[in-house]
CSV table of C-alpha atoms in Angstrom, one decimal:
chain,number,residue,atom,x,y,z
G,6,MET,CA,-26.6,6.5,-3.6
G,7,THR,CA,-29.0,7.3,-0.7
G,8,LYS,CA,-27.8,10.6,1.4
G,9,ARG,CA,-26.4,8.1,4.3
G,10,GLU,CA,-24.4,6.0,2.1
G,11,TRP,CA,-23.0,8.6,0.1
G,12,GLY,CA,-22.1,9.9,4.3
G,13,VAL,CA,-20.3,6.6,4.8
G,14,LEU,CA,-18.8,7.1,1.9
G,15,PHE,CA,-17.5,10.4,2.2
G,16,VAL,CA,-15.9,9.1,5.6
G,17,LEU,CA,-14.3,6.5,4.3
G,18,CYS,CA,-12.7,7.5,1.4
G,19,GLY,CA,-11.6,10.3,3.7
G,20,ALA,CA,-9.4,7.8,5.7
G,21,ILE,CA,-8.1,6.6,2.5
G,22,PHE,CA,-7.4,9.4,1.3
G,23,LEU,CA,-5.4,10.5,4.5
G,24,GLU,CA,-3.3,7.1,3.9
G,25,GLY,CA,-2.3,7.9,0.6
G,26,ILE,CA,-1.3,11.8,1.4
G,27,ASP,CA,0.5,10.4,4.2
G,28,ILE,CA,2.5,8.0,1.7
G,29,ALA,CA,3.3,10.1,-0.5
G,30,MET,CA,4.3,13.3,1.5
G,31,LEU,CA,6.8,11.2,4.0
G,32,ASN,CA,9.1,9.4,0.2
G,33,ILE,CA,9.1,12.9,-0.9
G,34,ALA,CA,11.1,14.1,2.4
G,35,LEU,CA,13.0,11.2,2.4
G,36,PRO,CA,16.6,12.3,1.6
G,37,ALA,CA,15.6,15.6,4.4
G,38,ILE,CA,15.1,14.0,7.0
G,39,ARG,CA,18.3,11.9,5.7
G,40,ALA,CA,20.2,14.7,6.1
G,41,ASP,CA,19.0,15.9,9.6
G,42,LEU,CA,19.3,13.1,11.0
G,43,GLY,CA,22.3,11.9,10.3
G,44,MET,CA,20.5,8.3,8.8
G,45,SER,CA,22.7,5.5,6.0
G,46,THR,CA,20.3,4.3,3.3
G,47,GLY,CA,19.9,1.3,4.6
G,48,GLU,CA,18.4,3.1,7.4
G,49,LEU,CA,16.8,5.7,5.5
G,50,GLN,CA,14.2,3.3,3.9
G,51,TRP,CA,13.2,1.4,7.3
G,52,VAL,CA,12.1,4.7,8.2
G,53,VAL,CA,9.2,3.7,5.0
G,54,SER,CA,9.3,-0.6,5.6
G,55,ALA,CA,8.5,0.1,9.7
G,56,TYR,CA,5.3,1.9,8.5
G,57,VAL,CA,4.0,-0.7,6.0
G,58,LEU,CA,5.7,-3.4,8.0
G,59,GLY,CA,3.3,-2.4,11.0
G,60,TYR,CA,0.3,-2.5,8.1
G,61,GLY,CA,1.0,-5.6,6.3
G,62,GLY,CA,2.3,-7.0,9.8
G,63,PHE,CA,-1.3,-6.9,11.5
G,64,MET,CA,-3.9,-6.7,8.6
G,65,LEU,CA,-5.0,-9.4,9.0
G,66,VAL,CA,-5.3,-9.2,13.1
G,67,GLY,CA,-7.7,-5.8,12.0
G,68,GLY,CA,-9.7,-7.7,9.5
G,69,ARG,CA,-10.4,-10.7,11.7
G,70,ALA,CA,-10.4,-7.8,14.7
G,71,ALA,CA,-13.3,-5.1,12.9
G,72,ASP,CA,-15.2,-8.6,12.0
G,73,LEU,CA,-15.6,-9.8,15.6
G,74,PHE,CA,-15.3,-6.8,17.9
G,75,GLY,CA,-17.4,-3.9,15.4
G,76,ARG,CA,-16.6,-2.3,12.7
G,77,ARG,CA,-17.0,0.5,13.4
G,78,ARG,CA,-15.8,0.8,16.4
G,79,MET,CA,-12.0,-0.3,15.5
G,80,PHE,CA,-12.3,2.0,12.3
G,81,VAL,CA,-12.5,5.1,15.2
G,82,ALA,CA,-11.0,3.6,18.2
G,83,TRP,CA,-6.9,3.2,15.2
G,84,LEU,CA,-8.1,5.8,13.6
G,85,ALA,CA,-7.0,7.7,17.0
G,86,VAL,CA,-4.0,6.2,17.0
G,87,PHE,CA,-2.9,7.0,13.3
G,88,LEU,CA,-3.3,10.6,14.6
G,89,ALA,CA,-1.3,10.4,18.1
G,90,PHE,CA,1.6,8.7,16.3
G,91,SER,CA,1.9,10.3,13.3
G,92,GLY,CA,2.1,13.7,15.4
G,93,LEU,CA,4.7,11.8,17.4
G,94,GLY,CA,6.7,11.3,14.8
G,95,GLY,CA,7.0,14.9,13.9
G,96,PHE,CA,9.2,15.7,16.7
G,97,ALA,CA,12.1,12.8,16.1
G,98,GLU,CA,15.3,13.6,17.4
G,99,GLU,CA,16.7,10.2,16.4
G,100,GLY,CA,16.3,8.0,13.2
G,101,TRP,CA,15.5,5.2,15.6
G,102,VAL,CA,12.6,7.3,17.4
G,103,LEU,CA,11.0,8.3,14.2
G,104,ILE,CA,11.3,4.0,12.7
G,105,VAL,CA,8.6,3.4,16.0
G,106,ALA,CA,6.9,6.1,15.5
G,107,ARG,CA,6.6,5.3,12.0
G,108,PHE,CA,5.4,1.1,12.7
G,109,VAL,CA,2.6,2.1,15.7
G,110,THR,CA,1.1,4.5,13.2
G,111,GLY,CA,1.6,1.3,10.4
G,112,VAL,CA,-0.1,-0.9,12.9
G,113,ALA,CA,-2.8,1.5,13.1
G,114,ALA,CA,-3.1,1.8,9.8
G,115,ALA,CA,-3.7,-1.5,10.2
G,116,PHE,CA,-6.8,-2.0,12.2
G,117,MET,CA,-8.4,1.0,10.5
G,118,THR,CA,-8.5,0.4,7.0
G,119,PRO,CA,-9.6,-4.1,6.5
G,120,ALA,CA,-12.3,-1.7,9.2
G,121,GLY,CA,-13.5,0.8,6.9
G,122,LEU,CA,-13.1,-1.8,3.4
G,123,SER,CA,-15.2,-3.9,5.0
G,124,ILE,CA,-18.0,-0.8,6.5
G,125,ILE,CA,-18.5,-0.8,2.1
G,126,THR,CA,-18.4,-3.6,1.3
G,127,THR,CA,-21.2,-4.6,3.5
G,128,SER,CA,-23.2,-1.4,3.2
G,129,PHE,CA,-23.1,-1.8,-0.2
G,130,ALA,CA,-25.3,-4.4,-2.1
G,131,GLU,CA,-22.9,-6.9,-4.4
G,132,GLY,CA,-22.5,-6.0,-7.8
G,133,ALA,CA,-22.9,-2.6,-9.3
G,134,ALA,CA,-23.7,-0.5,-6.4
G,135,ARG,CA,-20.3,-1.7,-4.8
G,136,ASN,CA,-18.1,-1.6,-7.0
G,137,ARG,CA,-19.1,1.9,-8.0
G,138,ALA,CA,-18.2,2.5,-4.2
G,139,LEU,CA,-14.7,0.8,-4.8
G,140,LEU,CA,-13.8,1.9,-7.9
G,141,ILE,CA,-14.2,6.1,-6.1
G,142,TYR,CA,-12.8,4.5,-3.3
G,143,SER,CA,-9.7,3.6,-4.6
G,144,GLY,CA,-9.4,6.5,-6.8
G,145,THR,CA,-9.4,9.0,-3.5
G,146,ALA,CA,-6.3,6.8,-2.1
G,147,ALA,CA,-4.9,8.1,-5.9
G,148,GLY,CA,-5.8,11.5,-5.0
G,149,GLY,CA,-4.7,11.5,-1.1
G,150,PHE,CA,-1.4,10.3,-3.0
G,151,SER,CA,-0.8,13.0,-5.9
G,152,VAL,CA,-1.9,15.4,-4.2
G,153,GLY,CA,0.3,14.5,-1.3
G,154,LEU,CA,3.5,14.6,-3.6
G,155,VAL,CA,2.6,18.2,-4.1
G,156,VAL,CA,1.7,19.3,-0.5
G,157,GLY,CA,5.4,17.1,0.7
G,158,GLY,CA,6.9,19.1,-1.4
G,159,LEU,CA,5.9,22.3,-0.4
G,160,LEU,CA,6.1,21.4,3.5
G,161,THR,CA,9.6,19.8,3.5
G,162,ALA,CA,10.7,23.2,2.1
G,163,VAL,CA,9.6,24.8,5.2
G,164,ASP,CA,10.9,22.1,7.4
G,165,TRP,CA,9.6,17.4,6.6
G,166,ARG,CA,8.7,17.7,10.2
G,167,TRP,CA,5.3,19.5,9.2
G,168,VAL,CA,5.1,16.1,6.2
G,169,PHE,CA,3.7,14.3,10.1
G,170,GLY,CA,2.1,17.8,10.9
G,171,ALA,CA,-0.7,17.8,8.0
G,172,PRO,CA,-2.1,14.3,8.7
G,173,VAL,CA,-2.4,14.6,12.7
G,174,VAL,CA,-5.0,17.8,10.9
G,175,LEU,CA,-6.7,15.9,8.6
G,176,SER,CA,-7.3,12.6,10.5
G,177,ALA,CA,-8.8,14.9,13.7
G,178,VAL,CA,-11.4,15.3,10.7
G,179,VAL,CA,-11.8,12.5,9.7
G,180,LEU,CA,-12.4,11.1,13.4
G,181,ILE,CA,-15.1,13.8,14.0
G,182,ALA,CA,-17.1,13.3,10.0
G,183,ALA,CA,-16.7,9.2,11.5
G,184,LEU,CA,-18.4,9.9,14.7
G,185,VAL,CA,-21.4,11.5,13.4
G,186,LEU,CA,-22.0,10.1,9.8
G,187,ILE,CA,-21.0,6.9,10.0
G,188,PRO,CA,-24.0,4.7,11.8
G,189,ALA,CA,-23.4,2.6,14.9
G,190,SER,CA,-24.3,-0.8,13.7
G,191,ALA,CA,-24.8,-3.6,17.0
G,192,ARG,CA,-23.2,-5.4,18.5
G,193,PRO,CA,-21.5,-8.3,16.8
G,194,GLU,CA,-23.0,-11.5,18.5
G,195,ARG,CA,-20.9,-13.1,20.9
G,196,THR,CA,-19.9,-16.0,20.0
G,197,GLY,CA,-17.3,-17.3,21.9
G,198,ARG,CA,-14.6,-16.6,18.7
G,199,ARG,CA,-11.3,-14.7,19.6
G,200,VAL,CA,-8.8,-13.4,17.7
G,201,ASP,CA,-6.1,-15.3,16.3
G,202,LEU,CA,-3.4,-14.2,18.6
G,203,ALA,CA,-0.1,-17.1,17.8
G,204,GLY,CA,-1.2,-17.3,14.6
G,205,GLY,CA,-1.0,-13.0,14.3
G,206,ILE,CA,2.9,-12.8,16.1
G,207,ALA,CA,3.8,-15.9,13.4
G,208,VAL,CA,2.3,-14.2,10.0
G,209,THR,CA,4.0,-10.9,12.0
G,210,ALA,CA,7.3,-12.4,12.5
G,211,GLY,CA,7.9,-13.8,9.0
G,212,ILE,CA,7.1,-10.6,7.3
G,213,VAL,CA,9.1,-8.8,9.8
G,214,LEU,CA,12.8,-11.3,9.5
G,215,LEU,CA,11.4,-11.8,5.1
G,216,VAL,CA,11.9,-8.3,5.1
G,217,LEU,CA,15.2,-7.7,7.2
G,218,GLY,CA,16.9,-11.1,5.6
G,219,VAL,CA,16.7,-9.1,1.6
G,220,GLU,CA,17.5,-5.3,3.2
G,221,ARG,CA,20.6,-6.8,5.5
G,222,ALA,CA,21.8,-9.2,2.3
G,223,THR,CA,24.6,-6.1,1.1
G,224,HIS,CA,26.3,-5.4,4.6
G,225,ALA,CA,25.7,-9.0,6.2
G,226,GLY,CA,27.3,-12.6,6.2
G,227,ALA,CA,25.8,-15.6,3.9
G,228,GLY,CA,25.4,-17.2,6.8
G,229,MET,CA,23.7,-14.6,8.6
G,230,THR,CA,21.3,-14.2,5.7
G,231,ALA,CA,20.8,-17.1,5.3
G,232,LEU,CA,19.7,-17.4,8.5
G,233,THR,CA,16.9,-14.4,8.8
G,234,ILE,CA,15.1,-16.0,5.7
G,235,GLY,CA,15.2,-19.5,6.9
G,236,ALA,CA,13.5,-18.1,9.9
G,237,GLY,CA,11.0,-15.7,8.7
G,238,LEU,CA,10.1,-19.1,6.0
G,239,ALA,CA,10.2,-20.5,9.1
G,240,ALA,CA,7.3,-18.0,10.4
G,241,PHE,CA,4.9,-18.5,8.0
G,242,ALA,CA,5.1,-22.7,8.3
G,243,ALA,CA,4.4,-22.0,11.6
G,244,PHE,CA,1.3,-20.0,10.6
G,245,ALA,CA,0.1,-21.9,8.6
G,246,VAL,CA,0.2,-24.7,11.3
G,247,ILE,CA,-1.6,-22.7,13.8
G,248,GLU,CA,-4.2,-21.8,12.0
G,249,ARG,CA,-4.7,-25.3,10.8
G,250,ARG,CA,-5.2,-26.2,13.5
G,251,SER,CA,-6.6,-23.1,15.5
G,252,GLU,CA,-11.0,-23.5,16.5
G,253,PHE,CA,-10.8,-19.7,15.9
G,254,PRO,CA,-8.1,-19.2,13.4
G,255,LEU,CA,-7.5,-15.7,11.5
G,256,VAL,CA,-7.1,-17.2,8.0
G,257,ARG,CA,-9.4,-19.7,7.1
G,258,LEU,CA,-7.0,-21.8,4.8
G,259,ARG,CA,-10.6,-22.4,2.6
G,260,ILE,CA,-10.5,-19.2,1.6
G,261,LEU,CA,-7.3,-20.0,0.2
G,262,ARG,CA,-8.9,-22.4,-2.1
G,263,SER,CA,-9.1,-19.2,-4.6
G,264,ALA,CA,-7.8,-19.0,-7.6
G,265,ALA,CA,-9.3,-15.5,-8.4
G,266,LEU,CA,-8.8,-14.8,-4.5
G,267,ILE,CA,-5.2,-15.6,-4.6
G,268,ARG,CA,-4.3,-14.6,-7.8
G,269,ALA,CA,-5.8,-10.9,-6.6
G,270,ASN,CA,-3.3,-10.7,-4.4
G,271,LEU,CA,-0.5,-12.1,-5.8
G,272,ALA,CA,-0.7,-9.6,-8.6
G,273,THR,CA,-1.1,-7.1,-6.0
G,274,LEU,CA,1.8,-7.9,-3.7
G,275,LEU,CA,3.9,-7.7,-6.7
G,276,MET,CA,2.8,-4.0,-8.3
G,277,ALA,CA,2.8,-3.0,-4.5
G,278,ALA,CA,6.9,-4.3,-4.5
G,279,ALA,CA,7.3,-2.5,-8.4
G,280,PHE,CA,6.3,0.7,-7.7
G,281,PHE,CA,7.0,0.9,-4.0
G,282,GLY,CA,10.7,0.2,-4.9
G,283,PHE,CA,10.9,2.1,-8.3
G,284,GLN,CA,9.8,5.4,-6.5
G,285,PHE,CA,12.6,5.2,-3.9
G,286,LEU,CA,14.8,5.0,-6.6
G,287,ALA,CA,13.1,7.7,-8.2
G,288,VAL,CA,13.2,10.4,-5.2
G,289,LEU,CA,16.7,9.1,-5.0
G,290,TYR,CA,18.0,10.4,-7.9
G,291,MET,CA,16.5,13.3,-8.6
G,292,GLN,CA,17.0,14.8,-5.1
G,293,GLU,CA,21.0,13.3,-4.9
G,294,LEU,CA,22.6,12.7,-7.9
G,295,ARG,CA,20.4,15.0,-9.7
G,296,GLY,CA,19.6,18.0,-7.2
G,297,TRP,CA,17.0,19.0,-7.5
G,298,SER,CA,14.6,20.3,-4.9
G,299,THR,CA,12.1,19.0,-3.2
G,300,LEU,CA,9.2,20.8,-4.6
G,301,GLU,CA,10.6,20.4,-8.2
G,302,THR,CA,10.8,16.4,-7.2
G,303,SER,CA,6.8,16.6,-5.9
G,304,PHE,CA,6.3,18.1,-9.6
G,305,ALA,CA,8.4,15.6,-11.3
G,306,LEU,CA,6.0,12.7,-10.0
G,307,LEU,CA,2.8,14.4,-10.1
G,308,VAL,CA,2.2,13.1,-13.4
G,309,MET,CA,1.2,9.7,-11.6
G,310,GLY,CA,-1.4,11.5,-9.9
G,311,VAL,CA,-2.9,10.5,-13.3
G,312,ASP,CA,-4.7,8.1,-12.0
G,313,VAL,CA,-6.8,10.2,-9.1
G,314,VAL,CA,-8.8,11.1,-12.5
G,315,LEU,CA,-8.6,8.4,-14.5
G,316,ALA,CA,-10.1,5.4,-12.2
G,317,PRO,CA,-13.6,6.8,-11.5
G,318,THR,CA,-13.9,7.5,-14.6
G,319,LEU,CA,-12.0,5.8,-17.3
G,320,THR,CA,-11.8,2.5,-15.5
G,321,PRO,CA,-15.1,1.8,-14.8
G,322,TRP,CA,-16.1,2.1,-18.2
G,323,LEU,CA,-14.0,-0.4,-19.2
G,324,VAL,CA,-14.2,-3.4,-16.5
G,325,ARG,CA,-17.8,-2.8,-18.0
G,326,ARG,CA,-16.6,-3.6,-21.6
G,327,PHE,CA,-13.8,-5.8,-20.7
G,328,GLY,CA,-14.3,-7.2,-17.1
G,329,THR,CA,-12.2,-7.1,-14.7
G,330,GLY,CA,-9.8,-9.8,-15.5
G,331,ARG,CA,-8.3,-7.9,-18.8
G,332,VAL,CA,-8.2,-5.0,-17.3
G,333,ILE,CA,-5.7,-5.8,-14.6
G,334,PHE,CA,-3.6,-7.1,-16.7
G,335,GLY,CA,-3.4,-3.8,-19.1
G,336,GLY,CA,-2.6,-1.6,-16.4
G,337,LEU,CA,0.4,-4.6,-15.1
G,338,ALA,CA,1.4,-4.6,-18.9
G,339,ALA,CA,1.6,-0.9,-18.9
G,340,ALA,CA,4.1,-0.5,-15.7
G,341,VAL,CA,6.2,-3.2,-18.0
G,342,VAL,CA,6.6,-0.1,-20.4
G,343,ALA,CA,7.2,2.4,-18.0
G,344,TYR,CA,9.5,0.4,-16.3
G,345,VAL,CA,11.6,-1.0,-19.4
G,346,LEU,CA,12.3,2.6,-21.0
G,347,PHE,CA,13.1,3.7,-17.5
G,348,LEU,CA,16.1,0.8,-17.5
G,349,PRO,CA,19.0,3.3,-19.6
G,350,ILE,CA,18.5,6.5,-17.5
G,351,ALA,CA,21.3,8.8,-17.7
G,352,SER,CA,22.9,11.3,-15.7
G,353,ASP,CA,22.2,14.7,-17.3
G,354,TRP,CA,18.8,13.0,-18.2
G,355,THR,CA,15.9,15.8,-19.2
G,356,TYR,CA,12.2,15.9,-17.2
G,357,ALA,CA,10.7,14.9,-21.2
G,358,ALA,CA,13.0,11.3,-21.0
G,359,MET,CA,11.4,10.0,-17.8
G,360,PHE,CA,7.6,11.7,-18.3
G,361,PRO,CA,6.3,9.0,-20.4
G,362,SER,CA,7.4,6.4,-17.8
G,363,LEU,CA,6.1,8.4,-15.3
G,364,LEU,CA,2.5,8.3,-16.7
G,365,LEU,CA,2.3,4.8,-17.9
G,366,ILE,CA,2.6,4.4,-14.1
G,367,GLY,CA,0.1,6.5,-13.3
G,368,LEU,CA,-2.0,4.9,-16.2
G,369,SER,CA,-1.0,1.4,-14.8
G,370,PHE,CA,-2.3,2.5,-11.1
G,371,SER,CA,-5.7,3.4,-12.7
G,372,LEU,CA,-6.4,0.0,-14.1
G,373,ALA,CA,-4.9,-2.5,-12.0
G,374,TYR,CA,-5.8,-1.1,-8.2
G,375,GLY,CA,-9.8,-0.5,-8.5
G,376,PRO,CA,-10.5,-3.8,-10.2
G,377,LEU,CA,-7.8,-5.9,-8.6
G,378,THR,CA,-9.9,-4.5,-5.0
G,379,ILE,CA,-12.7,-6.4,-6.6
G,380,ALA,CA,-11.6,-9.1,-7.6
G,381,ALA,CA,-10.2,-9.7,-4.4
G,382,THR,CA,-14.0,-9.3,-2.6
G,383,ASP,CA,-16.0,-11.1,-5.3
G,384,GLY,CA,-18.1,-13.4,-3.8
G,385,ILE,CA,-16.9,-13.7,-0.6
G,386,ALA,CA,-19.1,-14.4,2.4
G,387,GLU,CA,-20.2,-11.0,4.6
G,388,GLU,CA,-18.5,-12.2,7.5
G,389,GLU,CA,-15.8,-12.7,6.2
G,390,GLN,CA,-15.3,-9.4,3.7
G,391,GLY,CA,-12.8,-7.6,6.8
G,392,LEU,CA,-10.7,-11.0,6.0
G,393,ALA,CA,-10.6,-10.4,2.8
G,394,GLY,CA,-10.0,-6.9,2.3
G,395,GLY,CA,-7.2,-7.4,5.2
G,396,LEU,CA,-5.7,-10.1,2.8
G,397,LEU,CA,-5.8,-8.1,0.2
G,398,TYR,CA,-3.9,-4.6,2.1
G,399,THR,CA,-1.6,-7.5,3.8
G,400,SER,CA,-0.1,-8.3,0.7
G,401,PHE,CA,0.1,-4.6,-0.6
G,402,GLN,CA,1.9,-3.3,2.6
G,403,PHE,CA,4.8,-6.9,2.4
G,404,GLY,CA,5.2,-6.5,-1.6
G,405,ALA,CA,5.9,-2.0,-0.3
G,406,ALA,CA,8.0,-3.4,1.9
G,407,LEU,CA,10.0,-6.2,0.5
G,408,GLY,CA,9.8,-4.3,-2.6
G,409,LEU,CA,11.7,-1.6,-1.0
G,410,SER,CA,14.4,-4.1,0.5
G,411,THR,CA,15.0,-5.5,-2.0
G,412,VAL,CA,16.1,-2.4,-4.1
G,413,THR,CA,18.0,-1.0,-1.5
G,414,ALA,CA,20.0,-4.5,-1.3
G,415,VAL,CA,20.2,-4.5,-4.9
G,416,ASN,CA,21.3,-0.4,-5.1
G,417,VAL,CA,23.9,-0.6,-2.0
G,418,ALA,CA,26.0,-3.8,-3.4
G,419,ALA,CA,26.1,-2.4,-6.9
G,420,THR,CA,27.4,1.7,-6.0
G,421,HIS,CA,31.0,1.1,-6.1
G,422,GLY,CA,32.8,3.7,-4.8
G,423,THR,CA,31.4,8.2,-4.8
G,424,GLY,CA,30.5,10.5,-7.3
G,425,ALA,CA,27.7,10.5,-9.9
G,426,ALA,CA,29.6,7.1,-12.0
G,427,ALA,CA,28.9,4.8,-8.9
G,428,MET,CA,25.7,6.6,-7.7
G,429,LEU,CA,24.3,5.9,-11.2
G,430,GLY,CA,25.5,2.3,-11.0
G,431,GLY,CA,23.7,1.0,-8.2
G,432,TYR,CA,20.2,3.1,-9.8
G,433,ARG,CA,20.5,1.4,-13.0
G,434,ALA,CA,21.0,-1.9,-11.7
G,435,ALA,CA,18.5,-1.8,-9.1
G,436,LEU,CA,16.0,-0.6,-12.1
G,437,VAL,CA,16.2,-4.3,-13.0
G,438,VAL,CA,14.2,-5.1,-9.5
G,439,PRO,CA,10.8,-3.0,-10.6
G,440,LEU,CA,11.4,-4.9,-14.4
G,441,ALA,CA,10.9,-7.9,-13.1
G,442,LEU,CA,8.7,-7.8,-10.2
G,443,ALA,CA,6.5,-6.5,-13.0
G,444,VAL,CA,6.8,-9.2,-15.2
G,445,VAL,CA,5.9,-11.5,-12.7
G,446,ALA,CA,3.1,-9.8,-12.0
G,447,ALA,CA,1.4,-9.7,-15.5
G,448,VAL,CA,1.9,-13.1,-15.9
G,449,VAL,CA,0.1,-14.0,-12.8
G,450,SER,CA,-3.0,-11.5,-14.6
G,451,ALA,CA,-2.6,-13.1,-17.2
G,452,PHE,CA,-3.7,-16.8,-15.8
G,453,GLY,CA,-7.4,-15.0,-15.1
G,454,LEU,CA,-7.3,-14.5,-19.2
G,455,ARG,CA,-8.3,-17.8,-19.8
G,456,ARG,CA,-11.8,-18.1,-18.2
G,457,VAL,CA,-13.4,-15.7,-20.2
G,458,ARG,CA,-16.2,-14.2,-17.8
G,459,VAL,CA,-19.1,-11.4,-18.4
G,460,PRO,CA,-18.2,-8.4,-17.4
G,461,GLU,CA,-19.8,-6.8,-14.5
G,462,THR,CA,-22.1,-3.8,-14.3
G,463,VAL,CA,-20.7,-0.7,-13.2
G,464,ALA,CA,-22.4,2.1,-12.4
G,465,ALA,CA,-21.7,5.5,-14.2
């Protein structure tokens, strides 16, 4: 790669590192936030879900905006918004203020991230160069998550509000670097195209209502739950109708005829749902049932960050040797084994008993995440790379929100009474959810193995 390409990749990796560290630090701080702001388990999961809903709900709009209004312009402008509202979350004195701040931060990420991904996919030629850049990019996201686990524990030990201060500093550095290193691109031609806001509102409403319906299933009547979920499904149906009739659709429905793209997005959704649901439960188990400190929890989960080493080293070699489809399947199969091993969790488990599952989850991400990114953008026309990135990240964030709401609902429903035994019963029941999701993800990815293709070259 040229110096200019390395500079661009450096900035974009900084942005995705920022996203990873932000999510990881917040997850570690959740019990401390609950204790300080007096939030219930249902309210607490919305601190995470608000972010991923804003992220996933507006991702398609963000991806299309990058294509129409300029990728660099969207990346820089929304990075500034991300910076501002990350800082605002640290000043929250009420749970709802924190939830709102996290939602807007997620919306900013929804415009920033697909713009960054499409800068990569349009700056590097399809094939070896682009695959290498994407694997470095996804590996950096994993690195951000790993660093965030430790830094989040250290900062939460002082005060959980510092967890929101660190992303402000990092995003300011990335913003300055972006202004210097990402070259200004030509303004997109005025073709009369516009962002399909009606479609964006419909898909966002569908995502929010579906997640809300699942989360409230345990403390709302069956009629209200069915009505909420039904409204969410109706919003998705309305989205399909709007896109079919729109002159300038948010999603060109013909793009969904690609079996590889559908398979990659569905597997990504299920993988994210399983992972975020599992991590939410693991943090609560370690800190609230076992009484571990935030720092002890951070170091316990750190092994999941093994993907920061494996993603840029082992995964490219495996993709060259076996192709993206087989590597993705192997990663999802590793996730299934990891969740199975964690099912018999007990109140006196040692870290040695948890270690195999945590290590396998890190291995799973290193094998699946980068190749799924390649599969979801491979063969897509340049003018729709922003859309392809938006679809992928929408799937990831929607999956994360759905996984969180589902494990929360099952956990609350299965926790009868108080005390360690009741908590453990809730955790055991909810841990079945990530396992089931991972099994379905592996089955979905297996369909890609039926058509064997020559592995694409990935630069070492």
